XYZ file of C-alpha atoms in Angstrom:
245
model
C -18.788 17.103 -18.068
C -19.813 14.923 -20.938
C -19.427 11.061 -20.593
C -18.938 8.671 -23.373
C -21.505 6.144 -24.400
C -19.376 3.139 -23.635
C -18.780 4.850 -19.896
C -22.504 5.418 -19.482
C -23.248 1.703 -20.384
C -20.861 0.913 -17.961
C -21.987 2.800 -15.010
C -24.975 0.755 -13.797
C -22.584 -2.026 -13.626
C -19.971 -0.344 -11.683
C -22.354 0.882 -9.232
C -23.617 -2.618 -8.843
C -20.432 -4.092 -8.424
C -19.812 -2.015 -5.329
C -22.472 -3.853 -3.707
C -21.310 -7.451 -3.967
C -24.023 -8.720 -1.739
C -26.545 -7.693 -4.123
C -24.916 -9.080 -7.015
C -24.713 -12.382 -5.207
C -28.447 -12.483 -4.567
C -29.196 -11.031 -8.073
C -26.955 -13.880 -9.562
C -28.675 -16.645 -7.621
C -31.916 -15.234 -8.843
C -30.538 -15.311 -12.539
C -29.912 -18.987 -11.829
C -33.309 -19.557 -10.886
C -34.562 -17.618 -14.154
C -36.022 -14.356 -12.280
C -33.646 -11.723 -13.246
C -31.164 -10.923 -16.000
C -27.774 -9.400 -14.918
C -26.072 -6.894 -17.642
C -22.577 -9.037 -16.959
C -21.129 -12.498 -16.069
C -21.107 -12.873 -12.274
C -18.389 -15.556 -11.057
C -18.700 -16.317 -7.518
C -15.398 -17.376 -5.458
C -14.960 -21.096 -5.161
C -11.305 -20.937 -3.796
C -10.472 -23.786 -1.630
C -8.367 -23.293 1.470
C -5.371 -21.193 1.247
C -1.771 -22.751 1.383
C -1.210 -23.129 5.045
C 2.413 -21.670 4.531
C 0.459 -18.496 4.039
C -1.344 -18.680 7.504
C -0.929 -15.161 9.218
C -0.332 -13.421 5.943
C -2.805 -10.209 5.509
C -2.602 -7.202 3.644
C -1.840 -4.408 6.406
C -1.534 -1.211 4.694
C -1.378 0.689 1.374
C 1.088 3.345 0.475
C 0.504 6.623 -1.227
C 2.522 9.276 -2.539
C 1.358 12.648 -1.856
C 2.375 16.442 -2.572
C 1.346 17.731 0.602
C 1.390 15.725 3.903
C -0.287 18.169 5.876
C -3.166 18.657 3.812
C -3.480 14.599 2.934
C -3.550 14.080 6.990
C -6.365 16.917 7.300
C -8.548 15.450 4.379
C -8.311 11.799 5.442
C -9.053 12.975 9.123
C -11.947 15.475 8.402
C -13.305 13.639 5.343
C -12.737 9.862 6.102
C -12.430 9.926 9.924
C -8.719 8.263 9.951
C -6.520 9.223 12.992
C -2.959 10.147 12.838
C -0.703 7.202 14.052
C 2.674 8.705 13.558
C 5.073 10.874 11.371
C 8.727 10.254 10.375
C 10.491 12.877 9.042
C 13.516 11.485 7.537
C 15.140 14.754 6.703
C 14.157 18.066 4.991
C 13.524 16.249 1.802
C 11.209 13.104 2.956
C 8.302 12.559 5.124
C 6.425 9.499 5.992
C 3.235 9.338 8.015
C 0.608 6.733 8.836
C -2.821 7.053 9.474
C -5.484 4.530 10.491
C -9.239 4.030 11.506
C -9.835 2.922 15.436
C -9.539 -1.044 15.340
C -12.392 -1.336 18.232
C -15.319 -1.264 16.157
C -17.129 1.048 13.432
C -19.762 2.499 16.022
C -17.434 5.205 17.088
C -16.846 3.420 20.917
C -13.320 1.894 19.689
C -11.078 5.075 20.323
C -7.497 4.146 20.681
C -4.601 6.787 21.259
C -2.077 7.363 18.644
C 0.103 5.445 20.993
C -1.950 2.141 20.975
C -2.454 2.514 17.159
C 1.361 2.589 16.806
C 2.093 -0.179 19.277
C -0.537 -2.488 17.383
C 0.472 -1.228 13.832
C 1.443 -4.494 12.423
C -1.398 -6.346 13.829
C -3.619 -3.956 12.117
C -5.464 -3.743 8.557
C -6.608 -0.953 6.621
C -3.926 1.604 7.285
C -2.726 3.965 4.789
C 1.236 5.170 4.549
C 1.592 8.567 2.967
C 5.005 9.709 1.670
C 5.975 12.948 0.492
C 9.421 13.518 -1.397
C 10.070 17.049 -1.460
C 13.520 17.657 -3.025
C 14.841 21.540 -3.773
C 15.608 20.759 -7.445
C 12.408 21.318 -9.763
C 14.459 18.546 -12.154
C 13.878 15.957 -9.591
C 10.533 17.170 -8.123
C 7.615 14.702 -7.865
C 4.201 15.671 -9.033
C 1.542 13.377 -8.185
C -1.387 12.600 -10.227
C -4.121 9.973 -9.917
C -2.267 7.634 -12.565
C 1.234 7.320 -10.257
C 0.317 7.941 -6.656
C -0.105 4.220 -5.503
C 3.272 3.587 -4.076
C 2.856 -0.136 -2.751
C 0.651 -2.007 -0.332
C 2.050 -3.655 2.815
C 1.764 -7.654 3.807
C 2.402 -8.637 7.096
C 3.812 -12.086 7.662
C 4.493 -14.265 10.691
C 8.242 -15.015 9.389
C 9.988 -12.713 6.927
C 12.718 -15.304 6.076
C 10.205 -18.341 5.662
C 8.377 -16.155 3.320
C 11.260 -14.846 1.321
C 12.358 -18.258 0.719
C 8.738 -19.275 -0.356
C 8.563 -16.392 -2.541
C 11.994 -17.464 -4.233
C 10.489 -21.110 -4.526
C 7.235 -19.586 -6.360
C 9.505 -17.539 -8.593
C 8.203 -14.381 -7.124
C 9.916 -10.930 -8.601
C 11.849 -10.197 -5.362
C 13.030 -6.163 -5.795
C 14.555 -6.378 -2.240
C 15.452 -9.061 0.153
C 16.112 -9.202 4.040
C 19.076 -7.247 4.836
C 19.648 -5.143 1.731
C 19.604 -1.394 1.304
C 21.039 -0.586 -1.729
C 19.503 2.092 -3.902
C 22.149 2.943 -6.176
C 21.402 3.318 -9.957
C 23.607 0.194 -10.529
C 21.472 -2.095 -8.467
C 18.293 -2.251 -10.799
C 16.181 -1.105 -7.725
C 14.634 1.789 -9.781
C 11.347 0.061 -9.195
C 11.015 0.855 -5.552
C 12.576 4.117 -5.946
C 9.887 5.130 -8.199
C 7.251 3.432 -5.672
C 8.830 6.602 -3.313
C 8.177 9.092 -5.958
C 12.005 9.009 -6.993
C 12.262 9.004 -10.842
C 15.752 10.395 -11.400
C 17.681 7.826 -9.346
C 21.018 8.610 -11.172
C 21.303 12.028 -10.346
C 23.402 13.551 -7.996
C 21.150 15.418 -5.919
C 19.026 12.103 -5.480
C 22.158 10.095 -4.672
C 22.977 12.784 -2.079
C 19.353 12.717 -0.495
C 19.432 9.009 -0.397
C 22.731 8.771 1.455
C 21.525 11.357 3.925
C 17.939 9.284 4.458
C 19.404 5.738 4.718
C 20.376 6.120 8.452
C 16.642 6.853 8.922
C 15.529 4.151 6.776
C 17.547 1.695 8.802
C 16.162 2.843 12.061
C 12.847 2.646 11.053
C 13.578 -1.242 10.094
C 13.396 -0.743 6.285
C 16.546 -2.757 5.859
C 14.821 -5.915 6.985
C 11.677 -5.624 4.834
C 11.140 -7.711 1.809
C 9.859 -5.942 -1.295
C 8.205 -8.359 -3.973
C 6.174 -7.400 -7.357
C 3.195 -8.617 -8.715
C 2.897 -9.479 -12.615
C 1.801 -5.840 -13.242
C 4.809 -4.552 -11.099
C 2.721 -3.488 -8.137
C 4.828 -3.701 -5.285
C 4.131 -5.110 -1.818
C 6.407 -4.437 1.189
C 6.372 -7.375 3.337
C 6.961 -6.870 6.902
C 7.272 -9.076 9.755
C 4.396 -9.369 12.279
C 6.808 -8.912 15.099
C 8.580 -5.961 13.811
C 12.674 -5.679 14.690
C 12.311 -1.863 15.047
C 9.230 0.705 14.757
């Protein structure tokens, strides 16, 4: 494999950036004239967060995958993550959560799958895997490193209050509390795409979604809020105390 000169130049910076403690230490030395960094380091100086965000935290990220069984094996074997639960909405769509045990990183904090599922909305660092596998090749989703990030999960104490705050801040709200309309006319192609569904208007896709909808309602998706950041990255906002699963 051949690396470009520009990439080779960036590699030391990227490597150093992964060690933020080392960066901060070297930045302090640079200020004292003892060293020189190959980039500008800007330390965080934010003040206290808005009190209205008390209790907010990023709970999970969602990944679109081509083989959920292979993903489970890889994340278990390679990363030591553990299976929390799997939901098979129907033959076309499967959702799975995995997590690290939250009792510490020494290997002593074992939790059962039932315990992890019970505490799901009080945990951080979870990964949600979604596999969409329609029968038609025309609507089949093929994951690549550029299109597998589905969304990030945000937990809030009060969904309605959070939604009102998002509206006040002019945040792009893709889906509101109580909504579950994924017809082509609603403009909800953004979160359909985040599920790996890119042909929202096809008859096959609409039939699959019609079959899947009761399962989505049962798992509480109707009560979630979906918002988009300035680049269109989605956050699935859930209540700290879930209304269903």
